[in-house]
Amino acid sequence: MSRFPAKVRIVEVGPRDGLQHESAFVPTAEKIAFVNRLAEAGHTTIEVSAFVSPKWVPQMADAAEVFAGITRRPGVRYTALVPNLQGLARARAARVDEVAVFPAASETFSKRNIHRTAVEALADAKRISDEARAAGLRVRAYLSTSFGCPFEGAVAPARVADLTARLIDLGAYEVALSDTIGIAHPRLVSDVLYEVTRRVPSTSLALHFHDTRGTALVNVYAGLEAGVSTFDASAGGLGGCPYAPGATGNLATEDLVYLLDGLGVVTGMRLEAIAAASRAIEPHLGHPLPSRVFRAMQATAARG
Ligand code: HMG
Ligand code: MG
């Protein structure tokens, strides 16, 4: 297994990418408890919320209250999505450790998601990055629709590589190549990473998979083989995107940790503690969480 990185960093996106998509509004106190449990489970980066328009994403309207309520553990970075300078001002007031910008590789998705063309979104990302870094904040970037767009179909890997390089140039320390609608498969992951790593080192990349078609874990395997060592995941497999028709949950943190534990790759995560966070949030969702490993753990616990 020496062809894999010895250690993987997991970015927990459940409180943001997961909860933004739920039809039930999860009470603020439950969100706060969820974030605290995820930190206890060993996460070092937790995306807590999004300072986006509450008109567009009402589930994230309490971002400031969630940040005010969490217990900040040393060694954990508490991050948030920011679409514009107004969002950055709100994020700074809430004392976030890091912000994430989120342009897209395809025009139609960019316009639907943030009402900006791809070029306008990059200009906004630069303004956010300049101001955030001047204030001492780290900047992460997502590149949505890196593996395909719900409206336009295939996206050229060379375009993904070009936009990724531009995001690094404007100050992002890492770009999360994002499979917004869970359409990627290992060959596509290899093809995209081949193009992108000609421009940007794999140490500056993360992979953000949604598990819509059940390919997220094999895509991680392809990413590990290409030298990527940062992966996004959400507890229990919560997740989706309100502006991508048919988008379902993120890759589940439990499923990812189970795979990496089995491969002998160090994550610093405690599987049982992640499942405890999922178990506590599940009753507030109105549906069972989809993570296969979480479901198996629940079934085993029920058998006693
Ligand atoms: P807009 O309507 O073009 O913005 O929306 P605007 O600048 O014209 O402002 C309109 C109103 O929104 C104004 O209020 C602003 O104050 C307010 P009004 O005068 O009408 O009362 N507003 C804000 N309020 C609070 N916080 C802000 C903010 N900005 C403006 N930051 C905008 C543009 C980007 C704001 C809007 O489209 C938006 O918030 N979109 C949210 C998109 C979103 O959150 N999508 C889901 C997350 S992305 C995702 O899930 C993908 C990812 O997981 C990776 C992947 O899987 O691909 C990251
Ligand atoms: Mg996502």
GROMACS .gro file of C-alpha atoms and ligand atoms in nm:
model
  363
    1MET     CA    1   0.000   0.000   0.000
    2SER     CA    2   0.305   0.227  -0.014
    3ARG     CA    3   0.165   0.391  -0.326
    4PHE     CA    4  -0.084   0.575  -0.105
    5PRO     CA    5  -0.018   0.882   0.111
    6ALA     CA    6   0.065   0.777   0.470
    7LYS     CA    7  -0.175   1.032   0.610
    8VAL     CA    8  -0.501   1.188   0.488
    9ARG     CA    9  -0.668   1.508   0.605
   10ILE     CA   10  -1.047   1.498   0.605
   11VAL     CA   11  -1.244   1.822   0.572
   12GLU     CA   12  -1.582   1.777   0.741
   13VAL     CA   13  -1.851   1.958   0.541
   14GLY     CA   14  -2.163   1.805   0.700
   15PRO     CA   15  -2.275   2.111   0.899
   16ARG     CA   16  -2.265   2.320   0.578
   17ASP     CA   17  -2.300   2.107   0.264
   18GLY     CA   18  -2.513   1.855   0.453
   19LEU     CA   19  -2.751   2.077   0.645
   20GLN     CA   20  -2.794   2.337   0.366
   21HIS     CA   21  -2.982   2.074   0.169
   22GLU     CA   22  -3.215   1.941   0.437
   23SER     CA   23  -3.582   2.032   0.404
   24ALA     CA   24  -3.619   2.050   0.783
   25PHE     CA   25  -3.457   2.352   0.950
   26VAL     CA   26  -3.229   2.194   1.207
   27PRO     CA   27  -3.245   2.398   1.532
   28THR     CA   28  -2.938   2.617   1.593
   29ALA     CA   29  -2.859   2.443   1.924
   30GLU     CA   30  -2.848   2.104   1.744
   31LYS     CA   31  -2.613   2.244   1.479
   32ILE     CA   32  -2.383   2.373   1.754
   33ALA     CA   33  -2.383   2.035   1.930
   34PHE     CA   34  -2.317   1.862   1.595
   35VAL     CA   35  -2.007   2.077   1.527
   36ASN     CA   36  -1.878   2.019   1.882
   37ARG     CA   37  -1.922   1.642   1.846
   38LEU     CA   38  -1.740   1.643   1.511
   39ALA     CA   39  -1.446   1.826   1.670
   40GLU     CA   40  -1.438   1.567   1.949
   41ALA     CA   41  -1.424   1.292   1.686
   42GLY     CA   42  -1.084   1.417   1.569
   43HIS     CA   43  -1.158   1.658   1.283
   44THR     CA   44  -0.908   1.938   1.228
   45THR     CA   45  -1.111   2.129   0.966
   46ILE     CA   46  -1.487   2.172   1.002
   47GLU     CA   47  -1.698   2.377   0.761
   48VAL     CA   48  -1.949   2.513   1.008
   49SER     CA   49  -2.186   2.717   0.790
   50ALA     CA   50  -2.220   2.958   0.499
   51PHE     CA   51  -2.249   3.338   0.500
   52VAL     CA   52  -2.465   3.337   0.188
   53SER     CA   53  -2.796   3.509   0.125
   54PRO     CA   54  -3.055   3.373   0.372
   55LYS     CA   55  -3.315   3.434   0.101
   56TRP     CA   56  -3.143   3.178  -0.122
   57VAL     CA   57  -3.033   2.929   0.145
   58PRO     CA   58  -3.254   2.970   0.454
   59GLN     CA   59  -3.091   2.670   0.627
   60MET     CA   60  -2.771   2.873   0.674
   61ALA     CA   61  -2.943   3.188   0.805
   62ASP     CA   62  -2.815   3.122   1.159
   63ALA     CA   63  -2.446   3.106   1.060
   64ALA     CA   64  -2.343   3.381   1.304
   65GLU     CA   65  -2.535   3.219   1.592
   66VAL     CA   66  -2.377   2.880   1.523
   67PHE     CA   67  -2.026   3.031   1.526
   68ALA     CA   68  -2.108   3.219   1.848
   69GLY     CA   69  -2.227   2.898   2.018
   70ILE     CA   70  -1.955   2.645   1.934
   71THR     CA   71  -1.675   2.552   2.173
   72ARG     CA   72  -1.352   2.613   1.984
   73ARG     CA   73  -1.107   2.331   2.031
   74PRO     CA   74  -0.738   2.412   1.989
   75GLY     CA   75  -0.603   2.267   1.665
   76VAL     CA   76  -0.940   2.278   1.486
   77ARG     CA   77  -1.007   2.525   1.203
   78TYR     CA   78  -1.369   2.640   1.186
   79THR     CA   79  -1.449   2.754   0.832
   80ALA     CA   80  -1.738   2.895   0.628
   81LEU     CA   81  -1.847   2.955   0.269
   82VAL     CA   82  -1.839   3.315   0.153
   83PRO     CA   83  -1.984   3.425  -0.185
   84ASN     CA   84  -1.901   3.800  -0.177
   85LEU     CA   85  -1.754   4.079   0.036
   86GLN     CA   86  -2.080   4.109   0.229
   87GLY     CA   87  -2.041   3.744   0.328
   88LEU     CA   88  -1.676   3.802   0.420
   89ALA     CA   89  -1.772   4.090   0.652
   90ARG     CA   90  -2.026   3.866   0.826
   91ALA     CA   91  -1.770   3.583   0.848
   92ARG     CA   92  -1.507   3.808   1.001
   93ALA     CA   93  -1.755   3.938   1.258
   94ALA     CA   94  -1.825   3.574   1.351
   95ARG     CA   95  -1.449   3.509   1.394
   96VAL     CA   96  -1.413   3.231   1.136
   97ASP     CA   97  -1.064   3.081   1.098
   98GLU     CA   98  -1.084   3.035   0.722
   99VAL     CA   99  -1.319   3.118   0.436
  100ALA     CA  100  -1.403   2.923   0.122
  101VAL     CA  101  -1.492   3.076  -0.214
  102PHE     CA  102  -1.689   2.859  -0.455
  103PRO     CA  103  -1.677   2.939  -0.826
  104ALA     CA  104  -1.775   2.676  -1.083
  105ALA     CA  105  -1.611   2.527  -1.390
  106SER     CA  106  -1.930   2.562  -1.598
  107GLU     CA  107  -2.112   2.885  -1.685
  108THR     CA  108  -2.472   2.774  -1.636
  109PHE     CA  109  -2.410   2.635  -1.289
  110SER     CA  110  -2.217   2.949  -1.190
  111LYS     CA  111  -2.508   3.170  -1.296
  112ARG     CA  112  -2.767   2.957  -1.119
  113ASN     CA  113  -2.567   2.915  -0.800
  114ILE     CA  114  -2.422   3.261  -0.740
  115HIS     CA  115  -2.574   3.470  -1.021
  116ARG     CA  116  -2.231   3.539  -1.169
  117THR     CA  117  -2.051   3.432  -1.486
  118ALA     CA  118  -1.737   3.224  -1.428
  119VAL     CA  119  -1.522   3.532  -1.503
  120GLU     CA  120  -1.721   3.749  -1.259
  121ALA     CA  121  -1.699   3.475  -0.996
  122LEU     CA  122  -1.319   3.464  -1.029
  123ALA     CA  123  -1.300   3.842  -0.991
  124ASP     CA  124  -1.518   3.819  -0.677
  125ALA     CA  125  -1.299   3.535  -0.546
  126LYS     CA  126  -0.991   3.755  -0.590
  127ARG     CA  127  -1.151   4.045  -0.403
  128ILE     CA  128  -1.253   3.810  -0.120
  129SER     CA  129  -0.911   3.646  -0.113
  130ASP     CA  130  -0.722   3.978  -0.103
  131GLU     CA  131  -0.932   4.114   0.180
  132ALA     CA  132  -0.944   3.788   0.377
  133ARG     CA  133  -0.570   3.728   0.358
  134ALA     CA  134  -0.497   4.089   0.454
  135ALA     CA  135  -0.706   4.017   0.766
  136GLY     CA  136  -0.503   3.701   0.838
  137LEU     CA  137  -0.758   3.444   0.717
  138ARG     CA  138  -0.674   3.142   0.506
  139VAL     CA  139  -0.869   3.102   0.183
  140ARG     CA  140  -0.986   2.772   0.038
  141ALA     CA  141  -1.159   2.737  -0.298
  142TYR     CA  142  -1.410   2.489  -0.432
  143LEU     CA  143  -1.436   2.441  -0.804
  144SER     CA  144  -1.790   2.313  -0.859
  145THR     CA  145  -1.883   2.100  -1.162
  146SER     CA  146  -1.519   1.991  -1.209
  147PHE     CA  147  -1.639   1.649  -1.328
  148GLY     CA  148  -1.954   1.754  -1.513
  149CYS     CA  149  -2.240   2.003  -1.500
  150PRO     CA  150  -2.611   1.926  -1.446
  151PHE     CA  151  -2.698   2.173  -1.724
  152GLU     CA  152  -2.409   2.153  -1.972
  153GLY     CA  153  -2.284   1.795  -1.935
  154ALA     CA  154  -1.913   1.725  -1.980
  155VAL     CA  155  -1.657   1.984  -1.868
  156ALA     CA  156  -1.311   1.980  -2.032
  157PRO     CA  157  -1.035   1.874  -1.788
  158ALA     CA  158  -0.808   2.142  -1.941
  159ARG     CA  159  -1.061   2.409  -1.836
  160VAL     CA  160  -1.069   2.263  -1.483
  161ALA     CA  161  -0.688   2.274  -1.475
  162ASP     CA  162  -0.682   2.634  -1.595
  163LEU     CA  163  -0.938   2.754  -1.338
  164THR     CA  164  -0.763   2.560  -1.059
  165ALA     CA  165  -0.432   2.728  -1.142
  166ARG     CA  166  -0.605   3.069  -1.139
  167LEU     CA  167  -0.758   3.001  -0.797
  168ILE     CA  168  -0.416   2.910  -0.656
  169ASP     CA  169  -0.270   3.224  -0.817
  170LEU     CA  170  -0.531   3.444  -0.649
  171GLY     CA  171  -0.432   3.311  -0.307
  172ALA     CA  172  -0.627   2.992  -0.231
  173TYR     CA  173  -0.406   2.750  -0.037
  174GLU     CA  174  -0.610   2.457  -0.168
  175VAL     CA  175  -0.867   2.388  -0.440
  176ALA     CA  176  -1.133   2.125  -0.377
  177LEU     CA  177  -1.220   1.977  -0.716
  178SER     CA  178  -1.589   1.919  -0.666
  179ASP     CA  179  -1.820   1.660  -0.815
  180THR     CA  180  -2.134   1.864  -0.749
  181ILE     CA  181  -2.378   1.607  -0.889
  182GLY     CA  182  -2.192   1.286  -0.810
  183ILE     CA  183  -2.125   1.194  -1.169
  184ALA     CA  184  -1.750   1.118  -1.155
  185HIS     CA  185  -1.596   0.773  -1.194
  186PRO     CA  186  -1.234   0.664  -1.142
  187ARG     CA  187  -1.124   0.707  -1.503
  188LEU     CA  188  -1.259   1.062  -1.513
  189VAL     CA  189  -1.096   1.137  -1.177
  190SER     CA  190  -0.762   1.016  -1.316
  191ASP     CA  191  -0.807   1.218  -1.637
  192VAL     CA  192  -0.894   1.539  -1.451
  193LEU     CA  193  -0.612   1.493  -1.199
  194TYR     CA  194  -0.366   1.422  -1.481
  195GLU     CA  195  -0.447   1.762  -1.638
  196VAL     CA  196  -0.470   1.954  -1.310
  197THR     CA  197  -0.144   1.821  -1.161
  198ARG     CA  198   0.041   1.943  -1.471
  199ARG     CA  199  -0.041   2.293  -1.343
  200VAL     CA  200  -0.079   2.259  -0.964
  201PRO     CA  201   0.086   2.014  -0.718
  202SER     CA  202  -0.138   1.742  -0.572
  203THR     CA  203  -0.060   1.879  -0.223
  204SER     CA  204  -0.267   2.188  -0.315
  205LEU     CA  205  -0.570   1.980  -0.413
  206ALA     CA  206  -0.863   1.826  -0.231
  207LEU     CA  207  -1.140   1.609  -0.373
  208HIS     CA  208  -1.504   1.677  -0.289
  209PHE     CA  209  -1.731   1.392  -0.395
  210HIS     CA  210  -2.105   1.354  -0.373
  211ASP     CA  211  -2.213   0.991  -0.362
  212THR     CA  212  -2.517   1.022  -0.591
  213ARG     CA  213  -2.421   0.723  -0.806
  214GLY     CA  214  -2.234   0.523  -0.542
  215THR     CA  215  -1.892   0.597  -0.691
  216ALA     CA  216  -1.751   0.832  -0.426
  217LEU     CA  217  -1.532   0.573  -0.251
  218VAL     CA  218  -1.380   0.432  -0.570
  219ASN     CA  219  -1.316   0.790  -0.677
  220VAL     CA  220  -1.127   0.845  -0.351
  221TYR     CA  221  -0.920   0.538  -0.434
  222ALA     CA  222  -0.833   0.689  -0.773
  223GLY     CA  223  -0.746   1.017  -0.599
  224LEU     CA  224  -0.518   0.840  -0.349
  225GLU     CA  225  -0.341   0.665  -0.635
  226ALA     CA  226  -0.280   1.007  -0.796
  227GLY     CA  227  -0.126   1.137  -0.471
  228VAL     CA  228  -0.416   1.347  -0.335
  229SER     CA  229  -0.424   1.344   0.046
  230THR     CA  230  -0.718   1.572   0.135
  231PHE     CA  231  -1.080   1.463   0.099
  232ASP     CA  232  -1.409   1.627   0.192
  233ALA     CA  233  -1.680   1.423   0.360
  234SER     CA  234  -1.993   1.471   0.567
  235ALA     CA  235  -2.099   1.278   0.873
  236GLY     CA  236  -2.361   1.018   0.792
  237GLY     CA  237  -2.352   1.116   0.423
  238LEU     CA  238  -2.562   1.429   0.476
  239GLY     CA  239  -2.561   1.665   0.189
  240GLY     CA  240  -2.636   1.802  -0.153
  241CYS     CA  241  -2.662   2.137  -0.323
  242PRO     CA  242  -2.989   2.330  -0.349
  243TYR     CA  243  -2.895   2.459  -0.698
  244ALA     CA  244  -2.797   2.127  -0.856
  245PRO     CA  245  -3.102   1.919  -0.951
  246GLY     CA  246  -3.070   1.563  -0.822
  247ALA     CA  247  -2.758   1.628  -0.615
  248THR     CA  248  -2.757   1.405  -0.309
  249GLY     CA  249  -2.536   1.355  -0.008
  250ASN     CA  250  -2.162   1.399   0.019
  251LEU     CA  251  -1.935   1.102   0.060
  252ALA     CA  252  -1.999   0.988   0.419
  253THR     CA  253  -1.720   1.050   0.669
  254GLU     CA  254  -1.780   0.707   0.825
  255ASP     CA  255  -1.744   0.534   0.486
  256LEU     CA  256  -1.424   0.727   0.408
  257VAL     CA  257  -1.267   0.659   0.749
  258TYR     CA  258  -1.358   0.289   0.727
  259LEU     CA  259  -1.183   0.265   0.388
  260LEU     CA  260  -0.874   0.458   0.501
  261ASP     CA  261  -0.846   0.263   0.829
  262GLY     CA  262  -0.854  -0.056   0.624
  263LEU     CA  263  -0.583   0.071   0.392
  264GLY     CA  264  -0.365   0.167   0.691
  265VAL     CA  265  -0.382   0.538   0.602
  266VAL     CA  266  -0.375   0.758   0.913
  267THR     CA  267  -0.668   1.002   0.954
  268GLY     CA  268  -0.667   1.086   1.325
  269MET     CA  269  -1.042   1.018   1.329
  270ARG     CA  270  -1.240   0.798   1.569
  271LEU     CA  271  -1.512   0.616   1.374
  272GLU     CA  272  -1.737   0.555   1.676
  273ALA     CA  273  -1.728   0.926   1.767
  274ILE     CA  274  -1.826   1.032   1.415
  275ALA     CA  275  -2.115   0.788   1.429
  276ALA     CA  276  -2.218   0.941   1.763
  277ALA     CA  277  -2.242   1.283   1.591
  278SER     CA  278  -2.451   1.130   1.311
  279ARG     CA  279  -2.674   0.946   1.561
  280ALA     CA  280  -2.750   1.271   1.745
  281ILE     CA  281  -2.836   1.475   1.433
  282GLU     CA  282  -3.040   1.205   1.253
  283PRO     CA  283  -3.368   1.253   1.449
  284HIS     CA  284  -3.377   1.620   1.338
  285LEU     CA  285  -3.370   1.538   0.966
  286GLY     CA  286  -3.689   1.341   0.916
  287HIS     CA  287  -3.511   1.065   0.721
  288PRO     CA  288  -3.239   0.805   0.782
  289LEU     CA  289  -2.880   0.899   0.705
  290PRO     CA  290  -2.748   0.715   0.399
  291SER     CA  291  -2.393   0.622   0.511
  292ARG     CA  292  -2.349   0.245   0.462
  293VAL     CA  293  -2.094   0.216   0.743
  294PHE     CA  294  -2.312   0.422   0.980
  295ARG     CA  295  -2.615   0.201   0.899
  296ALA     CA  296  -2.409  -0.112   0.961
  297MET     CA  297  -2.286   0.028   1.294
  298GLN     CA  298  -2.645   0.109   1.394
  299ALA     CA  299  -2.762  -0.241   1.301
  300THR     CA  300  -2.478  -0.399   1.499
  301ALA     CA  301  -2.558  -0.179   1.801
  302ALA     CA  302  -2.929  -0.272   1.779
  303ARG     CA  303  -2.841  -0.645   1.781
  304GLY     CA  304  -2.646  -0.574   2.101
  305HMG     P1  305  -2.775   3.821  -0.568
  305HMG     O1  306  -2.925   3.824  -0.551
  305HMG     O2  307  -2.719   3.830  -0.704
  305HMG     O3  308  -2.702   3.924  -0.470
  305HMG     O4  309  -2.723   3.685  -0.502
  305HMG     P2  310  -2.707   4.077  -0.458
  305HMG     O5  311  -2.568   4.122  -0.433
  305HMG     O6  312  -2.785   4.139  -0.573
  305HMG     O7  313  -2.793   4.098  -0.324
  305HMG     C1  314  -2.932   4.066  -0.318
  305HMG     C2  315  -2.976   4.059  -0.171
  305HMG     O8  316  -2.905   3.956  -0.102
  305HMG     C3  317  -2.951   4.186  -0.095
  305HMG     O9  318  -3.052   4.196   0.005
  305HMG     C4  319  -2.821   4.159  -0.024
  305HMG    O10  320  -2.807   4.231   0.096
  305HMG     C5  321  -2.834   4.011   0.008
  305HMG     P3  322  -3.185   4.286  -0.018
  305HMG    O11  323  -3.131   4.423  -0.048
  305HMG    O12  324  -3.258   4.225  -0.135
  305HMG    O13  325  -3.258   4.273   0.111
  305HMG     N1  326  -2.704   3.943   0.019
  305HMG     C6  327  -2.659   3.883   0.129
  305HMG     N2  328  -2.714   3.862   0.250
  305HMG     C7  329  -2.639   3.796   0.341
  305HMG     N3  330  -2.516   3.747   0.316
  305HMG     C8  331  -2.459   3.766   0.195
  305HMG     C9  332  -2.531   3.836   0.097
  305HMG     N4  333  -2.505   3.871  -0.031
  305HMG    C10  334  -2.609   3.938  -0.076
  305HMG     N5  335  -2.337   3.717   0.172
  305HMG    C11  336  -2.556   3.557  -0.389
  305HMG    C12  337  -2.587   3.649  -0.505
  305HMG    C13  338  -2.421   3.494  -0.415
  305HMG    C14  339  -2.553   3.638  -0.260
  305HMG    C15  340  -2.668   3.451  -0.378
  305HMG    O14  341  -2.686   3.393  -0.504
  305HMG    C16  342  -2.634   3.342  -0.278
  305HMG    O15  343  -2.622   3.366  -0.159
  305HMG     N6  344  -2.625   3.219  -0.326
  305HMG    C17  345  -2.598   3.108  -0.238
  305HMG    C18  346  -2.552   2.995  -0.316
  305HMG    C19  347  -2.524   2.877  -0.224
  305HMG    O16  348  -2.507   2.890  -0.103
  305HMG     N7  349  -2.522   2.756  -0.286
  305HMG    C20  350  -2.495   2.638  -0.215
  305HMG    C21  351  -2.351   2.629  -0.172
  305HMG     S1  352  -2.241   2.589  -0.308
  305HMG    C22  353  -2.231   2.417  -0.301
  305HMG    O17  354  -2.302   2.353  -0.230
  305HMG    C23  355  -2.124   2.352  -0.386
  305HMG    C24  356  -2.005   2.301  -0.302
  305HMG    O18  357  -2.046   2.210  -0.201
  305HMG    C25  358  -1.906   2.229  -0.394
  305HMG    C26  359  -1.976   2.129  -0.488
  305HMG    O19  360  -2.026   2.026  -0.438
  305HMG    O20  361  -1.979   2.159  -0.607
  305HMG    C27  362  -1.930   2.417  -0.234
  306MG      MG  363  -2.086   1.998  -0.233
   0.00000   0.00000   0.00000
